[in-house]
XYZ file of C-alpha atoms in Angstrom:
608
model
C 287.881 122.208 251.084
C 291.344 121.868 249.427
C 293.104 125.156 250.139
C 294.889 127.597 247.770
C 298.613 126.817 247.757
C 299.374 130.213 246.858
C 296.868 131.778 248.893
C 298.086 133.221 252.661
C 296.001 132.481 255.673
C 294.173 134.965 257.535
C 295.217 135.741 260.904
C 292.317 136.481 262.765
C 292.301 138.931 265.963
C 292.668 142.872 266.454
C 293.862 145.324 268.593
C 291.275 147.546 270.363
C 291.748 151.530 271.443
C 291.586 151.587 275.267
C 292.874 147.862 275.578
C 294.751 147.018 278.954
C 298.306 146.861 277.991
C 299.620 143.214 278.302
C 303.067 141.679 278.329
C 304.364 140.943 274.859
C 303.594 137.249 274.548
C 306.422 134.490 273.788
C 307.744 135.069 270.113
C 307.433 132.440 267.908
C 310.929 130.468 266.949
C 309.574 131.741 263.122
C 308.963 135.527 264.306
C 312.289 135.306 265.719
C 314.238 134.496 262.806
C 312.571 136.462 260.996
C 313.779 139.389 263.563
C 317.605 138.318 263.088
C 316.605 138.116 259.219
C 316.089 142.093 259.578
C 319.154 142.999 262.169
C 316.549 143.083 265.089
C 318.616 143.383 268.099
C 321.927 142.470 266.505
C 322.892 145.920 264.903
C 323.343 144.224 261.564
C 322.071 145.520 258.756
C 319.407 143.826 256.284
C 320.259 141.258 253.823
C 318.897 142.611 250.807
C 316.937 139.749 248.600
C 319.455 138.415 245.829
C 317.694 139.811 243.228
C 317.148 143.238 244.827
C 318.715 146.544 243.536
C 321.047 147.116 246.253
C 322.846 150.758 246.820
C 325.414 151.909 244.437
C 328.282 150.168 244.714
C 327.088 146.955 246.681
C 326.883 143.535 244.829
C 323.569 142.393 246.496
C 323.971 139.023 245.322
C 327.018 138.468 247.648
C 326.818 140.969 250.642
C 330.367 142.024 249.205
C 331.012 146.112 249.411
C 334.242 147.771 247.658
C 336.974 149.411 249.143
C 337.836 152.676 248.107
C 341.209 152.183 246.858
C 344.362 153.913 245.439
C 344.294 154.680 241.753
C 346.515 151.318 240.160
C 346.003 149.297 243.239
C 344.173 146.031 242.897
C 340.661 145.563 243.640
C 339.647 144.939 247.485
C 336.139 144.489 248.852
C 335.397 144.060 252.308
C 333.216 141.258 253.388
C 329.917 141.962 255.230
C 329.545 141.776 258.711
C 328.945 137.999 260.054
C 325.638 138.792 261.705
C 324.424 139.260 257.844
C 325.385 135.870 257.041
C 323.925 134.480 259.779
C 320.680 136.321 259.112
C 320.794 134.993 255.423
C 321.539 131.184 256.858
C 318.725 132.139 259.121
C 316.353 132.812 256.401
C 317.176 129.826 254.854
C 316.349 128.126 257.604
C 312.988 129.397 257.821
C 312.253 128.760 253.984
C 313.319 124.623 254.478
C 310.958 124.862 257.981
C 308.130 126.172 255.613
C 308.695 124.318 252.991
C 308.597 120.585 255.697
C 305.414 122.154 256.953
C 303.531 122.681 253.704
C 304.882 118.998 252.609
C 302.851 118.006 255.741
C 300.128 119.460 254.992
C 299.750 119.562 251.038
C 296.759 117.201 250.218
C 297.875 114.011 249.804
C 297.863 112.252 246.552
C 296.809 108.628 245.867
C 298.707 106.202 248.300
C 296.698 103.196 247.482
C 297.724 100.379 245.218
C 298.999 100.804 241.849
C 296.025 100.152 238.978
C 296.838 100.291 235.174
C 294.570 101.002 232.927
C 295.085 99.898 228.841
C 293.244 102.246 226.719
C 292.186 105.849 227.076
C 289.003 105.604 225.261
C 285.580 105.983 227.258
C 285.715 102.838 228.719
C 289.175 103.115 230.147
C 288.677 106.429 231.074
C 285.475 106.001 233.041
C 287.463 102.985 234.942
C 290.338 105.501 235.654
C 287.884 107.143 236.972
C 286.380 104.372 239.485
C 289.374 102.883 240.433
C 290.899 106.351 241.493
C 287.487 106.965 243.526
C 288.482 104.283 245.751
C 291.897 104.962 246.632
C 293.978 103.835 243.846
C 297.511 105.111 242.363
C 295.693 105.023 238.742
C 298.045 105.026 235.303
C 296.113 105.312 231.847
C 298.208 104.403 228.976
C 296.815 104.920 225.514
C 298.238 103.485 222.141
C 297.497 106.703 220.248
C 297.813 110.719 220.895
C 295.007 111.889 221.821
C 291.957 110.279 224.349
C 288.135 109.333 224.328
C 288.502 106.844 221.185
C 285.421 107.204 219.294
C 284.001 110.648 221.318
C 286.590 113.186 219.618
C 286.691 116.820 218.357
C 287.775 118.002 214.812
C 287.260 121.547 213.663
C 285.396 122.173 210.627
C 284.781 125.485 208.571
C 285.764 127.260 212.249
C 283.466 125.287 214.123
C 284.247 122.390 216.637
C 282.401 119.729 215.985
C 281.989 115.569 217.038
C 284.225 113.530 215.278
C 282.660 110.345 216.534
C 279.680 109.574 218.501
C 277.393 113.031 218.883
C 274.761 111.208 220.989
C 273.789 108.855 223.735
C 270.682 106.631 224.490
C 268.762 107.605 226.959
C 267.469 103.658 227.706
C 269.424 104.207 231.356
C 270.707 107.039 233.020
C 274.154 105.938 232.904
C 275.504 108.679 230.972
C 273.360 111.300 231.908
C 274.244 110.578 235.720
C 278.057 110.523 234.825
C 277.256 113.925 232.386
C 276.186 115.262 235.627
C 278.872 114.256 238.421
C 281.619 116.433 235.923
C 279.274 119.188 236.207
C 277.665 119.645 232.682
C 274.209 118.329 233.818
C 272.404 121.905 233.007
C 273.644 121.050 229.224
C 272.336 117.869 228.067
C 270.502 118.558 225.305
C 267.726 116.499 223.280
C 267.208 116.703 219.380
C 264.853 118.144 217.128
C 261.544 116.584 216.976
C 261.587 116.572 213.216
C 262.801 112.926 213.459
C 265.001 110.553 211.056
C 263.603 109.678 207.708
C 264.386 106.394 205.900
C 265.619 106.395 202.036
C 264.693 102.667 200.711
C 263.682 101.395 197.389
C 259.920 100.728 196.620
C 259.878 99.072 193.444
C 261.703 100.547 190.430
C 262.025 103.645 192.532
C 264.010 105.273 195.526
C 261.684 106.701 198.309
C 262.039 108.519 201.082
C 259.844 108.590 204.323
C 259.494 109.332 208.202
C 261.142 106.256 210.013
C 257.803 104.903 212.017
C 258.061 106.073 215.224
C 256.284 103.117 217.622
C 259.714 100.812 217.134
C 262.794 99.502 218.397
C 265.862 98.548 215.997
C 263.121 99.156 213.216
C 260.881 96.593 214.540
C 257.221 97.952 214.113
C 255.398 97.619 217.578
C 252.183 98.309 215.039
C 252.709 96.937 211.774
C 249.512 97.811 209.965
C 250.004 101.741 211.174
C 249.868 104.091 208.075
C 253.698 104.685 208.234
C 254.278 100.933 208.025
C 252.227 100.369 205.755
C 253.863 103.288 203.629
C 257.804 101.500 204.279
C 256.580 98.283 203.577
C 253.416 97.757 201.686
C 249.877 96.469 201.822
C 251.316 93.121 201.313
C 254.225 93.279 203.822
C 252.356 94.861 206.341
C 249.763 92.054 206.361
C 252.824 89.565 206.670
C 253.825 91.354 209.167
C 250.399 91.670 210.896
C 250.074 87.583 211.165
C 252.936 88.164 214.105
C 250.165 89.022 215.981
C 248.360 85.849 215.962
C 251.174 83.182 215.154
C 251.710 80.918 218.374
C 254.940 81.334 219.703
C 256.749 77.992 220.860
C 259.163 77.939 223.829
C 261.674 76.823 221.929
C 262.169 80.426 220.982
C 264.896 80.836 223.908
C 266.137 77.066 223.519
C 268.866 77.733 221.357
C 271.147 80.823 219.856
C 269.234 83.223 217.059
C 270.530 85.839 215.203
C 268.146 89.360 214.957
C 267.287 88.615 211.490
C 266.015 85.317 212.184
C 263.759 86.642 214.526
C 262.239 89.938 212.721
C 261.995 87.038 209.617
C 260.298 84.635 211.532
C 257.723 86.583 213.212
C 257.289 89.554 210.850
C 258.595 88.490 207.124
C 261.286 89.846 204.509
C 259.560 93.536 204.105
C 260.147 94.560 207.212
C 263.462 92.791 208.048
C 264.937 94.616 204.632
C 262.720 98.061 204.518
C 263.067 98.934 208.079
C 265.751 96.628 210.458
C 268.472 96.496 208.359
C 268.749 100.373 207.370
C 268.613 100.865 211.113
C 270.473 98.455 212.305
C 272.938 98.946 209.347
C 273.654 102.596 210.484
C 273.641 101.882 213.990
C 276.458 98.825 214.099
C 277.448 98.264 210.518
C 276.475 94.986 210.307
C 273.927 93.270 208.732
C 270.942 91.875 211.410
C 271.201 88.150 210.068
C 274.937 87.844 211.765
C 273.732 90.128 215.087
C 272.906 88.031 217.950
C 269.642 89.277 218.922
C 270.113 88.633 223.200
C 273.041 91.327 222.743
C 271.646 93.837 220.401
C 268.107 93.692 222.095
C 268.626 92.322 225.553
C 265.151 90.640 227.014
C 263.584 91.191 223.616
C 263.127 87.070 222.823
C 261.524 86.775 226.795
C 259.453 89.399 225.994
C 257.897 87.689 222.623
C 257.752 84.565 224.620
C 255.213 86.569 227.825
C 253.460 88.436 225.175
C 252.878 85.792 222.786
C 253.889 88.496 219.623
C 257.044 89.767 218.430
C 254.614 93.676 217.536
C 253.568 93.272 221.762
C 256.837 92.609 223.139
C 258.156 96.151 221.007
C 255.278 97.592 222.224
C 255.692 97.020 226.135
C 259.598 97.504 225.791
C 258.914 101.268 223.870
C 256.178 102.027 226.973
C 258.409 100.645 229.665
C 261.416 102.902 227.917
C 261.957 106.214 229.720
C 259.670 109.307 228.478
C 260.864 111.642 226.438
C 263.585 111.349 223.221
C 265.198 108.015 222.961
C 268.724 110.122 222.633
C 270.532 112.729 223.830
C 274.045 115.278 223.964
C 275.848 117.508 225.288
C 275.288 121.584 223.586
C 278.521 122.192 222.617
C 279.295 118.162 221.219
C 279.763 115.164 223.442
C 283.491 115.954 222.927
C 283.011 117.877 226.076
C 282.128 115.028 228.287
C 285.844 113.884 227.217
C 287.265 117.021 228.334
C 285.349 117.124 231.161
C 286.786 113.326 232.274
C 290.423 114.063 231.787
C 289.929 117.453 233.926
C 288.583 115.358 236.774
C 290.975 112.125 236.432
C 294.089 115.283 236.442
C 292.479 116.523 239.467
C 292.637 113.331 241.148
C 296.405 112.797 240.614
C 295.650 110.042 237.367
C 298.511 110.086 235.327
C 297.753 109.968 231.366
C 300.444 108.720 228.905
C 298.877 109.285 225.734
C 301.755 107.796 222.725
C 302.213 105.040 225.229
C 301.503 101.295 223.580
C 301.234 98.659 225.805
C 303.363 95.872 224.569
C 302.711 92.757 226.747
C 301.039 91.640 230.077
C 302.351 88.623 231.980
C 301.808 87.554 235.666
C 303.355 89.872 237.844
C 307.258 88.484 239.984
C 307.216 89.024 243.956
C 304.491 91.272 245.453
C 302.624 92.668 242.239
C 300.265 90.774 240.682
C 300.805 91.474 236.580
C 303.957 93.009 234.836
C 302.939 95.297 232.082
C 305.527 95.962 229.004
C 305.214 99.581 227.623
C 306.384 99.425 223.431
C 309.457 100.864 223.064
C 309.575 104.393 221.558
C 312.356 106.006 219.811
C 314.475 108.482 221.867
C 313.280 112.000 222.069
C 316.011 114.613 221.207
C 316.603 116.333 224.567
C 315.531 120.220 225.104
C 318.501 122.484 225.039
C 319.913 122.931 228.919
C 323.267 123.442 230.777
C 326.124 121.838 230.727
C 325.208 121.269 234.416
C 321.542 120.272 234.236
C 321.990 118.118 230.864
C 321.884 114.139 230.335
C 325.613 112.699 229.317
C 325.983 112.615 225.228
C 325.160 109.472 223.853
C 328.205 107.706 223.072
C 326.852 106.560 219.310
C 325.568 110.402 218.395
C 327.415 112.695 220.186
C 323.769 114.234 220.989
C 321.997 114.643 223.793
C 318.918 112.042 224.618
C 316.725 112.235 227.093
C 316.242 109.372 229.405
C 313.898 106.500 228.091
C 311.122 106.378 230.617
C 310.615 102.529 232.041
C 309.551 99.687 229.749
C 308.526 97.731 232.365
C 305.383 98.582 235.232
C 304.624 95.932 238.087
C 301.094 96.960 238.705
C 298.662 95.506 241.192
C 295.646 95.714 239.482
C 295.007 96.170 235.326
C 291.666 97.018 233.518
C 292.176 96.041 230.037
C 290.127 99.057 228.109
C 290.838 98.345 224.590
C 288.947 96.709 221.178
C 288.738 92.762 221.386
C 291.585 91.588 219.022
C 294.103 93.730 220.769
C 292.552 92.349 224.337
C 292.605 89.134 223.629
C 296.471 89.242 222.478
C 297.467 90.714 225.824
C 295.334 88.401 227.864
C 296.991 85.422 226.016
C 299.990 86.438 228.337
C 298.291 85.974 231.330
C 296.497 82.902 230.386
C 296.375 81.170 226.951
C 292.760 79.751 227.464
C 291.988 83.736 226.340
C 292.829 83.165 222.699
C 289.897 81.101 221.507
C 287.762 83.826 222.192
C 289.549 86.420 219.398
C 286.727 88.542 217.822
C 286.307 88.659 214.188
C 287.604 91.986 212.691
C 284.870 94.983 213.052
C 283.818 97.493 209.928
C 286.242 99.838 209.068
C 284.047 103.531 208.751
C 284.833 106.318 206.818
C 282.825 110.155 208.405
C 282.658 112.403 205.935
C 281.442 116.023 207.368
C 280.031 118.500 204.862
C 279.691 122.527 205.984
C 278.005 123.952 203.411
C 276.415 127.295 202.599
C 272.368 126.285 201.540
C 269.704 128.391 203.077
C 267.024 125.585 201.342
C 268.447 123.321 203.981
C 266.985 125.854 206.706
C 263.208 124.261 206.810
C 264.995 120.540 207.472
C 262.936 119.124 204.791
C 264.483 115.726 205.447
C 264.211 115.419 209.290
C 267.280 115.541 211.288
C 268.943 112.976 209.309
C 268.286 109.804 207.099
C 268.940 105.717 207.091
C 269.485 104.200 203.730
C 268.459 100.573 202.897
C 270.664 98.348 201.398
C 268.560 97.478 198.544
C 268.860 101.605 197.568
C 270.727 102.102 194.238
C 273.144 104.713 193.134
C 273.695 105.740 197.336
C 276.575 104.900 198.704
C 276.259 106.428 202.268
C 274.427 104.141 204.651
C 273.405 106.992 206.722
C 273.320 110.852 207.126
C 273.195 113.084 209.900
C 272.001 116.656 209.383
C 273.412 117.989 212.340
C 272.055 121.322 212.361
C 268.995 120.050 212.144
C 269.184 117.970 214.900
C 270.903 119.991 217.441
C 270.178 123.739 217.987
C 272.850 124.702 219.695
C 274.605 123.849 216.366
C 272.359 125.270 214.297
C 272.822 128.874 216.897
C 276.037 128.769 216.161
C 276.750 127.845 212.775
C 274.236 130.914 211.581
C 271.385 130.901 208.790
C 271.575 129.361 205.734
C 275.062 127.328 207.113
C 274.629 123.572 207.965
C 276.535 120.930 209.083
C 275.828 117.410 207.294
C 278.061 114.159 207.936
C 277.985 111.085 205.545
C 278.523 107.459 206.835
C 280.446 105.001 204.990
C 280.749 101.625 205.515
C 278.072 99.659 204.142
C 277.027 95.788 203.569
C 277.369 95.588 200.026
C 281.004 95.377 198.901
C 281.007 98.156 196.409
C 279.550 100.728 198.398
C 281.825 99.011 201.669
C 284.766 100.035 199.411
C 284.328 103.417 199.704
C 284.960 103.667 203.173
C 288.900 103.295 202.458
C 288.591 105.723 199.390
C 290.809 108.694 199.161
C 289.553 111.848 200.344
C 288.947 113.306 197.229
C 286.876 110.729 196.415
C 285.083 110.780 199.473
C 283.816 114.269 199.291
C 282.688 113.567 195.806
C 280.557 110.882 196.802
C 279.179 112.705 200.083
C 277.966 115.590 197.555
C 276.662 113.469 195.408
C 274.835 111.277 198.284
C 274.339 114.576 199.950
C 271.789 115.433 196.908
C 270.079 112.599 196.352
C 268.948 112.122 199.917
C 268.829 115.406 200.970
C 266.321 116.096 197.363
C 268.592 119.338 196.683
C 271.512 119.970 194.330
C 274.632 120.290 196.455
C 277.980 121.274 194.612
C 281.555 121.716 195.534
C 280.715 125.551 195.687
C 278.199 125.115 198.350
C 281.325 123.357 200.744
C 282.931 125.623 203.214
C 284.980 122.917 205.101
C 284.806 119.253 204.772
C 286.983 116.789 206.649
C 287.402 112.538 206.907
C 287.522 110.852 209.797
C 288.139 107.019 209.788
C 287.734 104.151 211.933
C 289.221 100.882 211.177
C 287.770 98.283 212.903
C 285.560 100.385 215.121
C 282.375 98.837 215.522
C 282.600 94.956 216.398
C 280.078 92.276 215.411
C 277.887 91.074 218.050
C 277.897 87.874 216.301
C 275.057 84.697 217.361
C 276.459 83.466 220.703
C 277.911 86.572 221.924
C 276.417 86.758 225.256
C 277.297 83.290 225.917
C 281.083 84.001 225.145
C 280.997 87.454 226.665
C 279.948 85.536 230.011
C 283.015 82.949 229.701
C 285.514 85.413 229.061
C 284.274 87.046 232.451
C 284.167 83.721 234.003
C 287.835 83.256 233.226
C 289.027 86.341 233.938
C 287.083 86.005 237.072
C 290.168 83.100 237.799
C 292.598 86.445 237.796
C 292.216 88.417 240.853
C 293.422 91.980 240.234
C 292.070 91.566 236.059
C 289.480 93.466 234.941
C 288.100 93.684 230.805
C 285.566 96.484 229.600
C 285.010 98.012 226.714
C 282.005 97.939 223.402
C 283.548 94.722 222.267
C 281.902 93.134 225.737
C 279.305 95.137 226.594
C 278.062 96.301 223.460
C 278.350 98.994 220.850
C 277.246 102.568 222.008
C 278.123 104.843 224.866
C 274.855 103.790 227.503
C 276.315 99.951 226.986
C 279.924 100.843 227.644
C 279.487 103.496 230.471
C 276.908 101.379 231.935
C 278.892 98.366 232.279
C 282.347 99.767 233.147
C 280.869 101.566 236.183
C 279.277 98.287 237.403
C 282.096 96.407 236.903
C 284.440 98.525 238.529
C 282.522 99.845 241.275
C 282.093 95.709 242.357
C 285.649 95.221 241.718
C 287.699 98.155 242.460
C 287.025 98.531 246.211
């Protein structure tokens, strides 16, 4: 237990009634300067504290007491007596001695090798956090002001709400376990069981539905169940059905095959367009034809290959899954687990630079084993000080600067935390054979959240949220999230007939991608508009009581065919870099399980 610094020790001990009486034991070299601090034994009177009120007539800051003195004569003052002095040296004494001791035993901070770590989203964070755990001097340096990346705060309408990601899957206990190691285990939460709802087209016409419920990434682990056959069709869900007794070759693993190919292959176009794609689409922005199916559903080809059915292998991976909801947060937002990181990397003597771009990244001269380059920043105009305590004017200005931190760190060990095209430039400084593996550029994302007064909204009459299929007309949102709906806590503390909805923009089609990088003003439009149609009630700019845009540009990276295979030479070549260390969605895969999951592993190999 780390004590108090401000808090005394107790002296233990007491002196009884009827005690023998014993000879006064050896004083202490402490006890006795405190005695010549308080004219014990010298006849000298007390130094009064500097910033006492002294007697009238005695400057207390300087021991110095006036002479009475003719009228017209000049001033005299009569210096105290020399034991004072010596008390007040005395006391000085004492307050270095004290001051040596508590150095000695303070807790000591981090005295191990120097680790920097580029990027303070989750990833970065989380390896902060590892590499501190075993014994590291640990810097964080993030491009932007503020930390966690995607898992952010923003307050709408009064109420503090997810910017980003508001959810985790609950396919490992990766999160949950590092939810509870900060302490806010008692407050992961699980949502609604009203379920998402899909919004597709049937025909001429725009439908919505329950999203089937016996899935993964849309798949149908029973296509001919009613809700199938509802999405999809007689006709579709008979395609579908003939998964079921197709043959499946070996040459299903042989080669690289995109998640489209696969749902196509086994289970037909109804099912790839009415139920994958608006899931997948919401889920990574991308459309399941360019998704390489080994990294958005890990073991799911192996598992058609043992079960001999595309419907089977869903089926075994949805029993094998952990019970219970397939997601889950934190009451109050999963902002808090990014509060609740920084609190802990503080406490263990991390240093965070937010505003603090990191430049370049070359091999390290001498001892250390990489040289990082911070971006230069302009200088910051200098608080107002004295004379004394102040920087010397710069020369060109005449005005006070304040010293430009270092450019330059040499750093022992470096976890690269960031999105892939900005990794892959740095790494190009440590070793060029890093540049043929430059990601293409992810989907920018536009969240647009709605707080509107609508007491119809109170019976959820659209689940906790809906996934809109491409093929839907006159929608532009690919997705909506009725967050009171979904989360009680929110729905406690926004109050009846309030509710929080947020609109997702960003989708395959060009003209309703464009909107993502509309204006504002536009945006809310549209997320009214979309708002209504999926929703099924008329919602108008006098229903809004807060609405706010949050955009990511470049957020969500495609997992293109062949991305496990690169993913595992990039490791194997910064394997050839002791001291190097990448993490992040871009490598492990989009969503906070994937990311948290992996960094930990990674780091908890490496870091010790």
């Amino acid at each position: 237990m780390v004590p108090n610094p401000e808090e005394q020790p107790r002296r233990g001990g007491s002196n009884e009634a009827g005690s023998a009486t014993r000879s006064p034991a050896p004083r202490s070299a402490e006890e006795q300067l405190r005695d010549l601090a308080a004219g014990t034994g010298t006849g000298a009177a007390p130094v009064p504290h500097p910033e006492a009120k002294g007697t009238a007539g005695q400057d207390t800051a300087t021991g110095a007491v006036p002479v009475t003195q003719q009228p017209g004569a000049p001033a005299k003052v009569r210096r105290a007596p020399v034991a004072s002095n010596a008390a007040a040296h005395a006391m000085r004494l004492l307050a270095r001695a004290r001051g040596a001791e508590a150095a000695q035993t303070a807790p000591a901070g981090p005295s191990g090798p120097l680790a920097v770590v580029i990027g303070g989203g989750i990833s970065g964070l989380v390896a902060a956090r590892e590499l501190a755990a075993t014994g590291h001097r640990v810097e964080v340096h993030e491009a932007s002001g503020a930390f966690g990346g995607c898992v952010g705060v923003h307050e709408v309408a009064g109420l503090a709400l997810d910017a980003g990601a508001e959810s985790f899957a609950t396919r490992s206990t990766a999160v949950a376990d590092l939810i509870g190691d900060l302490g806010l285990g008692d407050d992961i939460v699980t949502p609604a069981p009203g379920g998402a709802w899909l919004y597709l087209r049937r025909g001429s016409e725009n439908v919505a539905q329950p999203l089937p419920s016996t899935g993964i990434l849309g798949i149908p682990g029973d296509p001919w169940a009613e809700e199938v056959r509802s999405a999809i069709g007689r006709a579709g869900s008979l395609r579908a059905a003939a998964d079921l007794i197709t043959p499946v070759s070996k040459r299903l693993l042989e080669s690289e095959m995109s998640l489209g190919a696969l749902v196509r292959s086994r289970m037909g176009t109804a099912v790839l367009e009415n139920l994958v794609t608006p899931v997948v689409s919401g889920v990574y922005s991308a459309d399941p034809d360019t998704l390489d199916v080994d990294a958005i559903a890990p073991g799911l080809r192996a598992s058609v290959l043992k079960h001999g059915s595309l419907a089977r292998a869903v089926a075994s991976m949805r029993a094998a899954a952990p019970a219970g909801s397939a997601v889950g947060s934190i009451a109050g937002g999963m902002n808090r687990l990014v509060t609740a990181l920084l609190g802990d990397l503080r406490a263990a003597g991390v240093q965070l630079h937010a505003n603090s771009a990191v430049a370049t990244l070359v091999p390290g001269a001498g001892a250390s084993a990489f040289r990082v380059g911070l971006a230069a920043r302009p200088p910051v105009p200098a608080p107002a000080k004295t004379k004394k305590e102040g920087p010397a004017p710069d020369r060109r200005t005449g005005k006070d600067t304040e010293v430009p931190e270092p450019r330059q760190i040499d750093a022992d060990r470096v976890v690269i935390a960031t999105g892939g095209r900005p990794a892959v430039d740095l790494l190009t400084g440590i070793d060029a054979g890093f540049g043929q593996y430059l990601p293409a550029q992810g989907a920018g994302i536009s969240l647009v959240t709605l707080v509107i007064d609508k007491p119809e909204l109170d019976d959820a009459p659209r689940g906790t949220g809906l996934l809109v299929a491409p093929t839907v007309t006159g929608v532009g949102a690919k997705a909506l999230t009725h967050g009171t709906a979904k989360w009680q806590w929110l729905g406690d503390e926004s109050g009846p007939g309030s509710h929080v909805v947020r609109l997702s923009y960003g989708r395959l089609n060009d003209v309703a991608a464009s909107l993502a990088n509309a204006d504002d003003a536009t945006l809310r439009d549209a997320a009214l508009a979309d708002a209504s149609v999926l929703l099924g009630i008329e919602i108008d700019a006098g229903d809004v009581l807060g609405f706010d845009v949050v955009r990511y540009a470049g957020a969500l990276p495609f997992a293109t065919a062949g991305h496990a295979v690169r993913v595992a030479k990039i490791r194997e070549l910064v394997a050839t870099h002791p001291g190097l260390e990448v993490v992040g969605a871009w490598l492990a895969g989009t969503g906070l399980a994937s990311v948290i999951a992996d960094t930990t592993k990674r780091l908890r190999v490496t870091a010790s």
